Structures are given as C-alpha cells and as structure tokens.
Amino acid sequence: QAADMQSFTGRVIKMGGKFVLRDTSSKTTYALDDQDKAKQFEGQAVQVTGTLDAQTRTIQISSITPGS
C-alpha cells in the first residue's frame, strides 16, 4: 500500500543516539529514516516532506527544508 506524501514541521533533535523530528505543536516525536540527511539540520526548525509509517512512527524522508 502506497502511503501519501505528507508535510511535517518540527525540530530535529538527537534522542537515544538517533535523530528524530519533534513536532512542538502536537508534542509528537517521529523517527527519521535518513539519519545523514537529518543530521545536517540538528537543532533546527524544519519542514519534512515524506511518507509516514504509522505503525513505527517513522518518516521516510523525501526532503527536509529549514522551517521558520
């Protein structure tokens, strides 16, 4: 089943040795599949576009852009 592309906003933080997206508005944390891509944005507010695996709460990153 193909998941739909979605946009997520939040801050890239390191948690348990992995980079994750922390959505500050919903207080949700998402794992990020591409750690190398995520590392470049550590500590920054970003917009992530990708597909969400709802079972593992992991975003398959299509793109990350700096947010506001």
XYZ file of N, CA, C and O in Angstrom:
272
model
N 0.856 -1.186 0.000
C 0.000 0.000 0.000
C 0.887 1.229 0.000
O 1.790 1.348 0.827
N 0.650 2.103 -0.944
C 1.456 3.315 -1.069
C 0.923 4.384 -0.121
O -0.262 4.687 -0.114
N 1.815 4.901 0.672
C 1.423 5.967 1.602
C 1.475 7.303 0.869
O 2.244 7.471 -0.073
N 0.659 8.235 1.315
C 0.645 9.555 0.698
C 1.746 10.423 1.288
O 2.060 10.333 2.462
N 2.295 11.291 0.435
C 3.276 12.264 0.898
C 2.599 13.230 1.864
O 1.481 13.674 1.621
N 3.299 13.532 2.943
C 2.779 14.478 3.920
C 3.888 15.448 4.303
O 5.064 15.160 4.094
N 3.492 16.574 4.882
C 4.457 17.530 5.404
C 4.379 17.538 6.918
O 3.282 17.498 7.488
N 5.539 17.584 7.543
C 5.630 17.633 8.997
C 6.540 18.791 9.352
O 7.553 19.016 8.692
N 6.185 19.525 10.384
C 7.063 20.595 10.844
C 7.466 20.308 12.273
O 6.707 19.715 13.043
N 8.663 20.716 12.612
C 9.158 20.487 13.958
C 10.630 20.793 14.024
O 11.174 21.488 13.164
N 11.288 20.232 15.038
C 12.704 20.475 15.259
C 13.427 19.132 15.242
O 12.946 18.165 15.825
N 14.564 19.100 14.554
C 15.381 17.883 14.535
C 16.220 17.846 15.811
O 16.966 18.783 16.085
N 16.038 16.801 16.598
C 16.814 16.650 17.834
C 17.392 15.240 17.887
O 16.918 14.336 17.199
N 18.420 15.082 18.719
C 19.014 13.756 18.889
C 18.410 13.142 20.138
O 18.360 13.766 21.191
N 17.923 11.921 20.004
C 17.260 11.247 21.112
C 17.668 9.783 21.079
O 17.459 9.111 20.065
N 18.286 9.310 22.131
C 18.705 7.918 22.173
C 19.682 7.560 21.069
O 19.647 6.459 20.544
N 20.533 8.513 20.691
C 21.524 8.256 19.663
C 21.018 8.367 18.236
O 21.756 8.165 17.285
N 19.733 8.708 18.087
C 19.145 8.827 16.742
C 18.559 10.227 16.578
O 18.096 10.824 17.545
N 18.548 10.685 15.342
C 17.897 11.959 15.051
C 16.412 11.720 14.834
O 16.015 10.793 14.130
N 15.594 12.567 15.472
C 14.146 12.451 15.377
C 13.561 13.829 15.092
O 14.229 14.845 15.291
N 12.321 13.836 14.628
C 11.602 15.100 14.423
C 10.643 15.273 15.581
O 9.783 14.418 15.820
N 10.804 16.379 16.313
C 9.932 16.684 17.445
C 8.940 17.740 16.990
O 9.324 18.872 16.700
N 7.669 17.335 16.878
C 6.606 18.266 16.491
C 6.177 19.003 17.750
O 5.538 18.425 18.628
N 6.557 20.275 17.848
C 6.312 21.026 19.072
C 4.839 21.344 19.297
O 4.404 21.450 20.429
N 4.059 21.453 18.211
C 2.647 21.790 18.400
C 1.841 20.604 18.911
O 0.995 20.760 19.781
N 2.127 19.403 18.376
C 1.354 18.238 18.814
C 2.092 17.403 19.855
O 1.561 16.406 20.335
N 3.336 17.800 20.187
C 4.162 17.066 21.166
C 4.398 15.617 20.732
O 4.509 14.723 21.551
N 4.481 15.414 19.415
C 4.712 14.081 18.868
C 6.153 13.987 18.391
O 6.699 14.960 17.866
N 6.764 12.831 18.570
C 8.113 12.599 18.089
C 8.072 11.533 17.002
O 7.431 10.504 17.171
N 8.732 11.817 15.888
C 8.780 10.880 14.769
C 10.226 10.456 14.529
O 11.124 11.301 14.538
N 10.449 9.175 14.304
C 11.762 8.701 13.886
C 11.976 9.122 12.435
O 11.017 9.277 11.678
N 13.240 9.312 12.059
C 13.572 9.709 10.692
C 14.416 8.611 10.058
O 15.396 8.158 10.662
N 14.046 8.196 8.849
C 14.742 7.055 8.239
C 16.120 7.412 7.715
O 17.015 6.591 7.704
N 16.329 8.657 7.290
C 17.610 9.058 6.708
C 18.391 9.880 7.734
O 18.232 11.094 7.826
N 19.206 9.201 8.523
C 19.932 9.866 9.602
C 20.961 10.869 9.075
O 21.177 11.905 9.693
N 21.580 10.580 7.935
C 22.572 11.505 7.381
C 21.929 12.822 6.972
O 22.479 13.902 7.205
N 20.762 12.716 6.364
C 20.043 13.925 5.943
C 19.586 14.711 7.175
O 19.691 15.936 7.220
N 19.082 13.997 8.172
C 18.575 14.646 9.377
C 19.686 15.355 10.155
O 19.477 16.426 10.721
N 20.870 14.756 10.170
C 22.000 15.285 10.955
C 22.347 16.725 10.567
O 22.723 17.524 11.409
N 22.203 17.041 9.285
C 22.539 18.388 8.798
C 21.660 19.465 9.433
O 22.000 20.640 9.420
N 20.509 19.061 9.967
C 19.537 20.024 10.492
C 19.384 19.927 12.009
O 18.408 20.435 12.558
N 20.342 19.290 12.681
C 20.233 19.099 14.128
C 20.008 20.433 14.837
O 20.712 21.404 14.591
N 18.979 20.473 15.684
C 18.677 21.671 16.466
C 17.869 22.717 15.723
O 17.489 23.728 16.303
N 17.595 22.488 14.446
C 16.891 23.489 13.648
C 15.418 23.148 13.489
O 15.027 21.984 13.500
N 14.631 24.206 13.301
C 13.226 24.024 12.932
C 13.197 23.714 11.442
O 13.864 24.375 10.657
N 12.457 22.674 11.081
C 12.438 22.226 9.687
C 11.037 21.847 9.239
O 10.135 21.663 10.054
N 10.904 21.700 7.927
C 9.717 21.090 7.341
C 10.200 19.836 6.627
O 11.089 19.904 5.777
N 9.629 18.701 7.005
C 9.994 17.428 6.400
C 8.839 16.971 5.521
O 7.689 16.966 5.956
N 9.151 16.617 4.289
C 8.159 16.032 3.394
C 8.523 14.565 3.220
O 9.690 14.236 3.013
N 7.530 13.707 3.353
C 7.790 12.289 3.192
C 6.552 11.478 3.503
O 5.451 12.011 3.600
N 6.762 10.180 3.652
C 5.646 9.295 3.962
C 5.818 8.757 5.371
O 6.939 8.449 5.803
N 4.728 8.666 6.085
C 4.743 8.234 7.476
C 4.335 6.771 7.594
O 3.295 6.377 7.069
N 5.164 6.004 8.271
C 4.793 4.639 8.645
C 4.119 4.762 10.003
O 4.778 4.987 11.019
N 2.803 4.641 10.013
C 2.033 4.886 11.238
C 2.351 3.875 12.341
O 2.281 4.215 13.523
N 2.703 2.661 11.976
C 2.985 1.647 12.986
C 4.266 1.945 13.756
O 4.316 1.784 14.970
N 5.297 2.393 13.035
C 6.579 2.654 13.698
C 6.806 4.141 13.957
O 7.814 4.522 14.543
N 5.869 4.976 13.505
C 6.006 6.435 13.608
C 7.337 6.895 13.024
O 8.049 7.718 13.585
N 7.678 6.321 11.858
C 8.908 6.680 11.154
C 8.547 7.394 9.863
O 7.697 6.927 9.111
N 9.219 8.518 9.610
C 9.023 9.255 8.364
C 10.107 8.827 7.379
O 11.297 8.886 7.700
N 9.674 8.367 6.187
C 10.601 8.127 5.096
C 10.790 9.477 4.412
O 9.862 9.968 3.760
N 11.952 10.060 4.588
C 12.179 11.440 4.167
C 12.288 11.547 2.642
O 13.065 10.827 2.033
N 11.508 12.468 2.090
C 11.676 12.845 0.694
C 12.547 14.086 0.636
O 13.494 14.167 -0.127
N 12.233 15.072 1.505
C 13.048 16.282 1.572
C 12.938 16.922 2.945
O 11.936 16.733 3.645
N 13.981 17.648 3.307
C 13.963 18.460 4.531
C 14.364 19.866 4.132
O 15.366 20.058 3.439
N 13.564 20.856 4.554
C 13.917 22.249 4.301
C 13.834 23.011 5.619
O 13.025 22.663 6.489
N 14.703 24.030 5.775
C 14.646 24.822 7.009
C 13.271 25.450 7.186
O 12.696 25.949 6.213
N 12.743 25.397 8.394
C 11.439 25.982 8.665
C 11.586 27.366 9.242
O 12.654 27.958 9.181
N 10.507 27.873 9.811
C 10.556 29.216 10.376
C 10.752 29.141 11.872
O 10.375 28.164 12.500
